[in-house]
Each structure stands twice: as C-alpha cells, then as structure tokens.
JSON list of C-alpha atoms in Angstrom, two decimals:
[
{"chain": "A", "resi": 1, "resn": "UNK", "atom": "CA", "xyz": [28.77, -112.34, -34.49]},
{"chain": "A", "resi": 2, "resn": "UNK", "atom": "CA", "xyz": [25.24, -110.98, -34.15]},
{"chain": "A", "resi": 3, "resn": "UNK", "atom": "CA", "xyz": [24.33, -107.06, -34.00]},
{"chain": "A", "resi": 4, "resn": "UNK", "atom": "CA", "xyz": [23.23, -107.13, -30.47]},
{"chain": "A", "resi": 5, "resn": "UNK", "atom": "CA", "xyz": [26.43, -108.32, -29.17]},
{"chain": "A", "resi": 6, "resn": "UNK", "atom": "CA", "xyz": [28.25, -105.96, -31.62]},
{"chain": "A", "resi": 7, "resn": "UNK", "atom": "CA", "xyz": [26.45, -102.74, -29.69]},
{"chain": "A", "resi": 8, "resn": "UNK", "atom": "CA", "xyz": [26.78, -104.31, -26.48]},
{"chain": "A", "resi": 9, "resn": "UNK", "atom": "CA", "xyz": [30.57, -103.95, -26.84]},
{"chain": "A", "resi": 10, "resn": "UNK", "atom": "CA", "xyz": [30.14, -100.50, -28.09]},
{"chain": "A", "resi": 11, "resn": "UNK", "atom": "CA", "xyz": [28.14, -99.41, -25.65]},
{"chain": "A", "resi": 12, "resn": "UNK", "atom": "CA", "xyz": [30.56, -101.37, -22.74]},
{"chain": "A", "resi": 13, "resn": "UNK", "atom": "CA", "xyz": [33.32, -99.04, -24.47]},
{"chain": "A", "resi": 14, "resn": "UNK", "atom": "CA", "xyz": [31.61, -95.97, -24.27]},
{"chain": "A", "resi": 15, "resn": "UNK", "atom": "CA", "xyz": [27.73, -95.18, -23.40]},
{"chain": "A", "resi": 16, "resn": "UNK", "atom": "CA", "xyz": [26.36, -93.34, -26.83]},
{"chain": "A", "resi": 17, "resn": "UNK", "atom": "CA", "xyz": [23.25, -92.40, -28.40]},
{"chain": "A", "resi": 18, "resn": "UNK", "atom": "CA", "xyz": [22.25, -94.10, -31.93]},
{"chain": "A", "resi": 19, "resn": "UNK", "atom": "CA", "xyz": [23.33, -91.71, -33.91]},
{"chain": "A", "resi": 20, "resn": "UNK", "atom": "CA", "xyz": [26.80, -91.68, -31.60]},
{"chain": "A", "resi": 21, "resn": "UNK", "atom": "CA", "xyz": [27.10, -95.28, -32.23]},
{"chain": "A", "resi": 22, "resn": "UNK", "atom": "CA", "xyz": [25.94, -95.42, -36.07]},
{"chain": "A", "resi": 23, "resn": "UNK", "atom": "CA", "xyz": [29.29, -93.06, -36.46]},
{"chain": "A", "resi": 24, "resn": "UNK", "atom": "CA", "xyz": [31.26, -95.40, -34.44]},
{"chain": "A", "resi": 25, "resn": "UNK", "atom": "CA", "xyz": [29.97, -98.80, -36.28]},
{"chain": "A", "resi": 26, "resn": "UNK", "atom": "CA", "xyz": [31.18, -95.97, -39.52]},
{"chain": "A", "resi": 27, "resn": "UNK", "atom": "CA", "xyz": [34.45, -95.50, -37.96]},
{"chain": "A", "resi": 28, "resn": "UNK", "atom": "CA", "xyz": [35.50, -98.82, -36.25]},
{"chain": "A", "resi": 29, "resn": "UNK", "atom": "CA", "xyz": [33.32, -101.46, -35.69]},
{"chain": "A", "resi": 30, "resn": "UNK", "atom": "CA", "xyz": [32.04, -101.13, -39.51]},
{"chain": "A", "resi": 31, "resn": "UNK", "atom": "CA", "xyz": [34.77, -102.43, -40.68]},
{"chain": "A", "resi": 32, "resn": "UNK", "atom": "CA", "xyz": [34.34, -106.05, -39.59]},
{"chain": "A", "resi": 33, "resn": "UNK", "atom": "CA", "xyz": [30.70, -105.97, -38.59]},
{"chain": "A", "resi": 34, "resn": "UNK", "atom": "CA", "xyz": [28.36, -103.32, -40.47]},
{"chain": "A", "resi": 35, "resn": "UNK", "atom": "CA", "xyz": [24.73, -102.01, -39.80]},
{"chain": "A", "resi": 36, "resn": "UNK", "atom": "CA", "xyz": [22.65, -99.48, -41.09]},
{"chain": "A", "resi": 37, "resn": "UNK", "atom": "CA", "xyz": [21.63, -96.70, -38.85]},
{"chain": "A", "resi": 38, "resn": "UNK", "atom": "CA", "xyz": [17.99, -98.50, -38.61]},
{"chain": "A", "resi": 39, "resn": "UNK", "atom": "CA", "xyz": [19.13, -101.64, -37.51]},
{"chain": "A", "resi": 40, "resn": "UNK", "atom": "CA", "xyz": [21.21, -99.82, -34.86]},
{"chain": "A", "resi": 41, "resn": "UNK", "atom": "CA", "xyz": [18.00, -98.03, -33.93]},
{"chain": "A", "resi": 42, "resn": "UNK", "atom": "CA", "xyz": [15.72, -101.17, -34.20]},
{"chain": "A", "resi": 43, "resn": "UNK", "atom": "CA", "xyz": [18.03, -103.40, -32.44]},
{"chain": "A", "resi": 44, "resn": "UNK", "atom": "CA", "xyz": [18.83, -100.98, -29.69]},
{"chain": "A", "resi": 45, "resn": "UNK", "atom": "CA", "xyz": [14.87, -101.24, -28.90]},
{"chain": "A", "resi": 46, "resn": "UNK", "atom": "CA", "xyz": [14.90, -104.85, -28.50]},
{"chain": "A", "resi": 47, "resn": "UNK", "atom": "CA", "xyz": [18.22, -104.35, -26.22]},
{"chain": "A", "resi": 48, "resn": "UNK", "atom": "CA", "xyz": [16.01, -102.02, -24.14]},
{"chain": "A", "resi": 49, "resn": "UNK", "atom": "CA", "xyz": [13.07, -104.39, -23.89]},
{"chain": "A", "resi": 50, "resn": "UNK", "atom": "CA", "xyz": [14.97, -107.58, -22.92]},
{"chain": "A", "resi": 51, "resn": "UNK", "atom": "CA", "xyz": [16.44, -105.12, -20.15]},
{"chain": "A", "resi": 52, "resn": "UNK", "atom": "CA", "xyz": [20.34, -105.47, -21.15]},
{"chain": "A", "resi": 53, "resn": "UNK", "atom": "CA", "xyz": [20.50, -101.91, -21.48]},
{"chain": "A", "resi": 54, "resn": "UNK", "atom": "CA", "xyz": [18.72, -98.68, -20.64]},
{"chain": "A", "resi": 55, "resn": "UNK", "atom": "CA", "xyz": [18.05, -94.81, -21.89]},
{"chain": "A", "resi": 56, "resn": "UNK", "atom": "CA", "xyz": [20.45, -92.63, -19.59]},
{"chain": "A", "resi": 57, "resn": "UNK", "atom": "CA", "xyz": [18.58, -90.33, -17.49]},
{"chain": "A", "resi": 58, "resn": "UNK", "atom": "CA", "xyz": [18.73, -86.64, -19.30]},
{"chain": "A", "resi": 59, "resn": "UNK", "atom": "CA", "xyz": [18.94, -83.34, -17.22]},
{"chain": "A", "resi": 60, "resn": "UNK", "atom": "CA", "xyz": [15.76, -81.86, -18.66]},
{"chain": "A", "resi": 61, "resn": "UNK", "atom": "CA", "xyz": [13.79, -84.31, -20.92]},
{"chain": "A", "resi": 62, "resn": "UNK", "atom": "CA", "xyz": [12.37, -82.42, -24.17]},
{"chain": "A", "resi": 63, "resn": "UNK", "atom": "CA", "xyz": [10.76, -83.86, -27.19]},
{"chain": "A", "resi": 64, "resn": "UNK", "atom": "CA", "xyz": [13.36, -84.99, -29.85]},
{"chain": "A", "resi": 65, "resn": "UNK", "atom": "CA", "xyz": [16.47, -84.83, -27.43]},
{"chain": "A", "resi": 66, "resn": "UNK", "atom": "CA", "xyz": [18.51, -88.23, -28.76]},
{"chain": "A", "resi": 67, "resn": "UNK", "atom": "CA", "xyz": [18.73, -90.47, -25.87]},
{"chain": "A", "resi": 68, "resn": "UNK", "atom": "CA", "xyz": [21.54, -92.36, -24.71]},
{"chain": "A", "resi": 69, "resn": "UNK", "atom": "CA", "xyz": [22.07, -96.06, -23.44]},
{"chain": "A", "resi": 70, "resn": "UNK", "atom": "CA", "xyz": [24.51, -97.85, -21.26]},
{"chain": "A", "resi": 71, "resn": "UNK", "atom": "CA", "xyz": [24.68, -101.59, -20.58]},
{"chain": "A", "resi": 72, "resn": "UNK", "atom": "CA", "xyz": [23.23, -103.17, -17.71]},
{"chain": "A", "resi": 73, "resn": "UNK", "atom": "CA", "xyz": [24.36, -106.45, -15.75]},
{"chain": "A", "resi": 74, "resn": "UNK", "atom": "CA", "xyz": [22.34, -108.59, -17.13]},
{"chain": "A", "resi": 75, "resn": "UNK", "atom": "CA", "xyz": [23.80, -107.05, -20.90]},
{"chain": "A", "resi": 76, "resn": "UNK", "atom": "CA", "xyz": [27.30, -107.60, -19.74]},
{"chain": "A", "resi": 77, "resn": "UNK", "atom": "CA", "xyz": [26.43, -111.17, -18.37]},
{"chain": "A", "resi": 78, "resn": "UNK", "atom": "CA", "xyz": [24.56, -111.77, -22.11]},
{"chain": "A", "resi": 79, "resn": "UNK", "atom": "CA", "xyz": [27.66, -110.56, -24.12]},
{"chain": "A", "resi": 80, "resn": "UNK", "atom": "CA", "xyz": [30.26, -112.83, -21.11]},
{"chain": "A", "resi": 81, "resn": "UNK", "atom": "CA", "xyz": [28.01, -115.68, -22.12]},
{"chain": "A", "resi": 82, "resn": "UNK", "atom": "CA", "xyz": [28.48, -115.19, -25.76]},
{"chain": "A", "resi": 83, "resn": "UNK", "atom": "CA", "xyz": [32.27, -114.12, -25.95]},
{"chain": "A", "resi": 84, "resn": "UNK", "atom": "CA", "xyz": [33.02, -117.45, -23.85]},
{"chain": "A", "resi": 85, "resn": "UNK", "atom": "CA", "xyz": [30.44, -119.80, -25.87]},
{"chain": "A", "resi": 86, "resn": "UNK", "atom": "CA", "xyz": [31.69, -121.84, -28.64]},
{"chain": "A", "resi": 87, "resn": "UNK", "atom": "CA", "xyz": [31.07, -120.59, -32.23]},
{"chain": "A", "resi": 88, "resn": "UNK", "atom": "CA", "xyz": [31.86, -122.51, -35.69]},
{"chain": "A", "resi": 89, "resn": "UNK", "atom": "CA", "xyz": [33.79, -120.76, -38.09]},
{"chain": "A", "resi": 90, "resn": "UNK", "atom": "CA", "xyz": [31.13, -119.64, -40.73]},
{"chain": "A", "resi": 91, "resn": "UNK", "atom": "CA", "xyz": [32.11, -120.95, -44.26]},
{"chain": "A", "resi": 92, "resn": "UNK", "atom": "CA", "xyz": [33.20, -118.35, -46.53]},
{"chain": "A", "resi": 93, "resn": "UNK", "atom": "CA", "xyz": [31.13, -117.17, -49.29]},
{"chain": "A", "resi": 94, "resn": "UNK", "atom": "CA", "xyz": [32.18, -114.46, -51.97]},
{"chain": "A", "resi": 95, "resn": "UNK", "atom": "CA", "xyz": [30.73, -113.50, -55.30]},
{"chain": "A", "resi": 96, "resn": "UNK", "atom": "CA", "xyz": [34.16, -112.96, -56.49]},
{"chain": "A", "resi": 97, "resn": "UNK", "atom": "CA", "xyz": [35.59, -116.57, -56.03]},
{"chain": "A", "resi": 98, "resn": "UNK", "atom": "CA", "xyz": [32.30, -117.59, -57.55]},
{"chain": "A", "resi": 99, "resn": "UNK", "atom": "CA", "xyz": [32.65, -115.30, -60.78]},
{"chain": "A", "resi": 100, "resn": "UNK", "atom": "CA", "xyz": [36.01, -116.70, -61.17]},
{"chain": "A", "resi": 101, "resn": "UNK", "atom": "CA", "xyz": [34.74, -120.21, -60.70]},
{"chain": "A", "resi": 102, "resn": "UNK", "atom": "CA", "xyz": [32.35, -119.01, -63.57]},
{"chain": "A", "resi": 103, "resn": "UNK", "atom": "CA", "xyz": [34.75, -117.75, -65.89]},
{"chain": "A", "resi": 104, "resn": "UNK", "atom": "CA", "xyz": [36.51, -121.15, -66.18]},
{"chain": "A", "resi": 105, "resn": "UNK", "atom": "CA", "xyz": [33.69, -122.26, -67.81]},
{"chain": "A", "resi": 106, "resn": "UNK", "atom": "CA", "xyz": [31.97, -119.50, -69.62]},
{"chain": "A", "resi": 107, "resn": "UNK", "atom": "CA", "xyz": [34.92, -117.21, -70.37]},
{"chain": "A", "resi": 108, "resn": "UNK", "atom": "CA", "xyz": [37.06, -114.34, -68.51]},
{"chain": "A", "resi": 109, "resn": "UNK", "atom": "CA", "xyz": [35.18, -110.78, -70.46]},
{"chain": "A", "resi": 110, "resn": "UNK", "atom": "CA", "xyz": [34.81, -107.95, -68.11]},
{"chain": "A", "resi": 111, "resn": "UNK", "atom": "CA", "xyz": [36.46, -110.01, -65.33]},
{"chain": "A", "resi": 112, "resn": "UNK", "atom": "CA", "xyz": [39.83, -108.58, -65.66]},
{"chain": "A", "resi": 113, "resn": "UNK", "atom": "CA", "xyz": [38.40, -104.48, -65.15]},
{"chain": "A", "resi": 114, "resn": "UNK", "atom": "CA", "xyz": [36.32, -105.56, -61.69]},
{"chain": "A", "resi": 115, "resn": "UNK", "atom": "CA", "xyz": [39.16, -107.85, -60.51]},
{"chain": "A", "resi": 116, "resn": "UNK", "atom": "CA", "xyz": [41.51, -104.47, -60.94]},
{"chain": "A", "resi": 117, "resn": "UNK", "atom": "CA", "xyz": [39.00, -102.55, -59.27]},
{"chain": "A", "resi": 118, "resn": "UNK", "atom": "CA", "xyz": [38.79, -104.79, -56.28]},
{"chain": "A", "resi": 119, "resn": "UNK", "atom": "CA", "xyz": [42.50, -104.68, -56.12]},
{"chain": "A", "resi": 120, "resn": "UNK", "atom": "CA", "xyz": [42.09, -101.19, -55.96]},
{"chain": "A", "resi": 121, "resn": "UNK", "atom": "CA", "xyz": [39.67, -101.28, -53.17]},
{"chain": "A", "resi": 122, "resn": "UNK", "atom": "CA", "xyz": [41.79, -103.60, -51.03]},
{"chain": "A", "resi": 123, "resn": "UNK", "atom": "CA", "xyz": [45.31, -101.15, -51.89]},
{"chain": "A", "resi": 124, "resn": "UNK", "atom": "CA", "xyz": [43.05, -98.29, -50.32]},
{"chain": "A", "resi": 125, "resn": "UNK", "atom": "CA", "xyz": [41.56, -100.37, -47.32]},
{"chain": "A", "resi": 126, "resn": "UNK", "atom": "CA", "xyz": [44.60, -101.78, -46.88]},
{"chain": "A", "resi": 127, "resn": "UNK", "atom": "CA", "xyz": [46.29, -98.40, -46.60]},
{"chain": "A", "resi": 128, "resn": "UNK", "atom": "CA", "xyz": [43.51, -97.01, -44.10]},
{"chain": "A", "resi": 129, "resn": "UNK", "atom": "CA", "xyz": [44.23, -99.98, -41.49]},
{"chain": "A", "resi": 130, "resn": "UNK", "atom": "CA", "xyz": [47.92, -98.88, -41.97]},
{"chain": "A", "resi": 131, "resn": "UNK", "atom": "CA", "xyz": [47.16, -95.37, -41.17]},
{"chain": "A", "resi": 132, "resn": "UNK", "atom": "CA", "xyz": [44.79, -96.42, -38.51]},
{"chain": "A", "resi": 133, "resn": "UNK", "atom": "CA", "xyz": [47.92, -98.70, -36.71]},
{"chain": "A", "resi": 134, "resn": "UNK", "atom": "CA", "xyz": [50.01, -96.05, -36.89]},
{"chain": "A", "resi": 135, "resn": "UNK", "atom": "CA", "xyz": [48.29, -93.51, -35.37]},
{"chain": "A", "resi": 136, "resn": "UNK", "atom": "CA", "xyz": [46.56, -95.79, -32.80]},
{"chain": "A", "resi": 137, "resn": "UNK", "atom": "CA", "xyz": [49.31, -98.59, -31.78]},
{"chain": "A", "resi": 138, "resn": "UNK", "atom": "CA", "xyz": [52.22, -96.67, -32.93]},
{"chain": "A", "resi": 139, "resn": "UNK", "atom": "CA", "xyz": [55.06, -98.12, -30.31]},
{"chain": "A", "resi": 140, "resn": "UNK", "atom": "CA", "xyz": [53.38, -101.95, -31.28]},
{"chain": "A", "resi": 141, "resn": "UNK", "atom": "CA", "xyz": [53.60, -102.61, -27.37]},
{"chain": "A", "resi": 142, "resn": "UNK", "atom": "CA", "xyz": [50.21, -102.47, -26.06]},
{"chain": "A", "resi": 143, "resn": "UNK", "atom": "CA", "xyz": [50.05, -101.72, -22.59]},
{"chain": "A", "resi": 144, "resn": "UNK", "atom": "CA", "xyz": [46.24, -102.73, -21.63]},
{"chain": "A", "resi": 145, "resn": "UNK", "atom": "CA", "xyz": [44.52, -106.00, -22.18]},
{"chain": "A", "resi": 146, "resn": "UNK", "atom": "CA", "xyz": [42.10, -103.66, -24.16]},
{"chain": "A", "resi": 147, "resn": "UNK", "atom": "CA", "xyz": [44.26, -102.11, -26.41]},
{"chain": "A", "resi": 148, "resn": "UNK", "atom": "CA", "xyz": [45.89, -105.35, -27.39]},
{"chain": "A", "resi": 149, "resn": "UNK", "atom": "CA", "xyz": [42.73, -107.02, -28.35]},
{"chain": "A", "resi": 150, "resn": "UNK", "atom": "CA", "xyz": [41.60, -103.95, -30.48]},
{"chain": "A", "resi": 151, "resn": "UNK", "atom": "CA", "xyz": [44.99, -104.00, -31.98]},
{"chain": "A", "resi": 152, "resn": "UNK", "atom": "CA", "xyz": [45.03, -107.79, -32.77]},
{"chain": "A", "resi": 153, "resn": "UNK", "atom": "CA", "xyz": [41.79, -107.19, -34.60]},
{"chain": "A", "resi": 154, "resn": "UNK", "atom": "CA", "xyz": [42.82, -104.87, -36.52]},
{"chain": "A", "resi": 155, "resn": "UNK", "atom": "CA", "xyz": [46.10, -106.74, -37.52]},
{"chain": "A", "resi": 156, "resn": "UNK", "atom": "CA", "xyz": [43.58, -109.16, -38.78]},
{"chain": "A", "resi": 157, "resn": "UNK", "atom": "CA", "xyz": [42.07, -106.74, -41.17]},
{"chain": "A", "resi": 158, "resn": "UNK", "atom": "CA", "xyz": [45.51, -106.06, -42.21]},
{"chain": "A", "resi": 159, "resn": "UNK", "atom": "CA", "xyz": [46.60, -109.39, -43.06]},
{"chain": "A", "resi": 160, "resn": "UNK", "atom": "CA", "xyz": [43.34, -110.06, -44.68]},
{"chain": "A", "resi": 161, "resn": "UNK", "atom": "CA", "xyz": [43.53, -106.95, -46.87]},
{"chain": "A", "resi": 162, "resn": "UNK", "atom": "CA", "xyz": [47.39, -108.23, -47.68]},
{"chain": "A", "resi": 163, "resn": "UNK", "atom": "CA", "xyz": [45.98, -111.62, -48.36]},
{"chain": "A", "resi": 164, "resn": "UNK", "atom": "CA", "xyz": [43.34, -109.98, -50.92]},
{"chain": "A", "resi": 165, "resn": "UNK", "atom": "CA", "xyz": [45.68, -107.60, -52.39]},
{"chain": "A", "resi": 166, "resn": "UNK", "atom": "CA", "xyz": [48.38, -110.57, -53.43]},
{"chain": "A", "resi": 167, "resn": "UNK", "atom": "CA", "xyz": [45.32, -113.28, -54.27]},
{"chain": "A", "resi": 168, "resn": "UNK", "atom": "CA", "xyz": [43.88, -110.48, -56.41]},
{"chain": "A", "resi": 169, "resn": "UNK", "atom": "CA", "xyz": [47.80, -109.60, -58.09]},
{"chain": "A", "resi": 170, "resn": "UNK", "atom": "CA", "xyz": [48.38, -113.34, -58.86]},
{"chain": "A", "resi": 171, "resn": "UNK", "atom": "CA", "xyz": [44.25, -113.67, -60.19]},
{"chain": "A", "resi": 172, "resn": "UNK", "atom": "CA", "xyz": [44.91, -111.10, -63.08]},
{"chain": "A", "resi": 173, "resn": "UNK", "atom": "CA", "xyz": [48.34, -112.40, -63.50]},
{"chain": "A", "resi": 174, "resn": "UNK", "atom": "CA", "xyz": [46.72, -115.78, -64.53]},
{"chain": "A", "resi": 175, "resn": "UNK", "atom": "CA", "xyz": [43.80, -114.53, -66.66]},
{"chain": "A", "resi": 176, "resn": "UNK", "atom": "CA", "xyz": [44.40, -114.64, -70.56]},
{"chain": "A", "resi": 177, "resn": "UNK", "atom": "CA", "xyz": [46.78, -112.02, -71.72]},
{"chain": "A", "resi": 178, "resn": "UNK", "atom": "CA", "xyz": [43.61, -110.88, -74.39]},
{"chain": "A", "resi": 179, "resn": "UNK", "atom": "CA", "xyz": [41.22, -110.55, -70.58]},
{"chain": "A", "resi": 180, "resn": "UNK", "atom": "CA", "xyz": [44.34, -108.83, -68.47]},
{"chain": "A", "resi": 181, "resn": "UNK", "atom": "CA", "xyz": [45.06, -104.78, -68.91]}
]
C-alpha cells in the first residue's frame, strides 16, 4: 500500500482538508497505514499536480484558510487500477523476531522487560479494536458493502493483535526462568 492510494480512499470517504485527514490517518487509517502530517501535506501536492484530486472551491478565499480536496475521475480510476492490480505479499520484517533470533546466541538480558512491555502494548491495542467493534459493528451484520469491508479490516487488526498477544505469552514463557519476571 502506498500513501497516495491511502488518501485517495480517505478522501473517496469523505472530502477533508490536511489537517482533517492527518486526524483521520490518527483515528483510523493510522492504524494499518501511518503518515506524518507532512507527508499528508507533501503527498497531497503531488495528488494535486498529477490532477487526481483538487482544492474545493471556498466561499470567500482569505490567506491561511485550510483548503480542502476531493478526488477526481481520473483519482478514482488511479486507486480502481491499483485496488484490482496484483500485489505480492511483502515479507515480514520485525526487530522483535530479530532480537529474539539474537538472544539465542548472545543471551536473553533485558529481553524479558521489553517483551512484557510489548505484550502490554498489544493487551491495550488489542482492547481499543475491541472497543472500536463494539461501538462501530455492534449487531456483527453489516448491512453495506462498505461497512463490511471496514469491518473485515479491522477484524484483521484484531486477530493480529490476538496473534501477538499469545506469541508474546508463550515467548516469555520459554525464556530462562533467571530472564522471565
């Protein structure tokens, strides 16, 4: 997944400003795909200039007013084109599995305290996508295309936070009682 095609979809959901979809990449889209607010910014210039989207007209232009953008056909047509292309799965890298890899040869001190704290992380993200299904899909039967799709990505940060949260349970089980808290 690139940026561009990450603010196309936001912008296909809902015309925003920068700022409007920096908060929404926070909220939402952050949590699988993240950006910085300049990157947004920078990326939503190079949007403009390729002409897949374009500043929203403004009732009375004034200097500093944040400007909004919508998508335009050929932006759709450019994010069509990439939803329905083929794209390899991208092999997985973490520091984590590599520290671990590490610690089989070089020892397991320290590793046990960050390992907890990652657990930690993934209990509280974990939670979050909870809280977020259960406010957002809270019957489970999603009646719009739309709503399904959002919802099956989000299941997938679910199990993926479940997976972590188990992988890291059984990781400090198996570290050397002297290592484990």
């Amino acid at each position: 997944m690139s940026l561009p095609h990450a603010i196309l979809t936001a912008l296909l959901e809902k015309p925003s400003s920068g700022l409007e979809l920096t908060r929404r990449f926070d909220r939402s889209i952050g949590y699988f795909w993240s950006a910085t607010h300049q990157q947004i910014y920078r990326e939503l210039g190079k949007l403009e200039a390729e002409g897949h989207i374009r500043t929203l007209p403004s009732e009375a232009p004034a200097r500093g007013q944040k400007k909004s953008y919508e998508v335009l056909p050929d932006g759709r047509a450019e994010l069509a084109r990439w939803t329905a292309g083929p794209q390899d799965p991208k092999p997985h890298r973490d520091a984590t599995l590599l520290r671990l890899r590490a610690a089989a040869v070089v020892g397991t001190a320290g590793l046990a305290a960050d390992l907890t704290r990652h657990l930690d992380l993934h209990r509280r993200q974990l939670a979050e996508y909870e809280e977020i299904e259960a406010r957002d899909f809270p019957s489970g039967d999603d009646d719009s295309a739309q709503a399904r799709l959002q919802h099956l990505v989000l299941r997938a940060g679910i199990e993926l936070e479940t997976f972590w949260t188990s992988w890291l349970t059984q990781a400090l089980a198996e570290l050397p009682a002297e290592e484990n808290p």
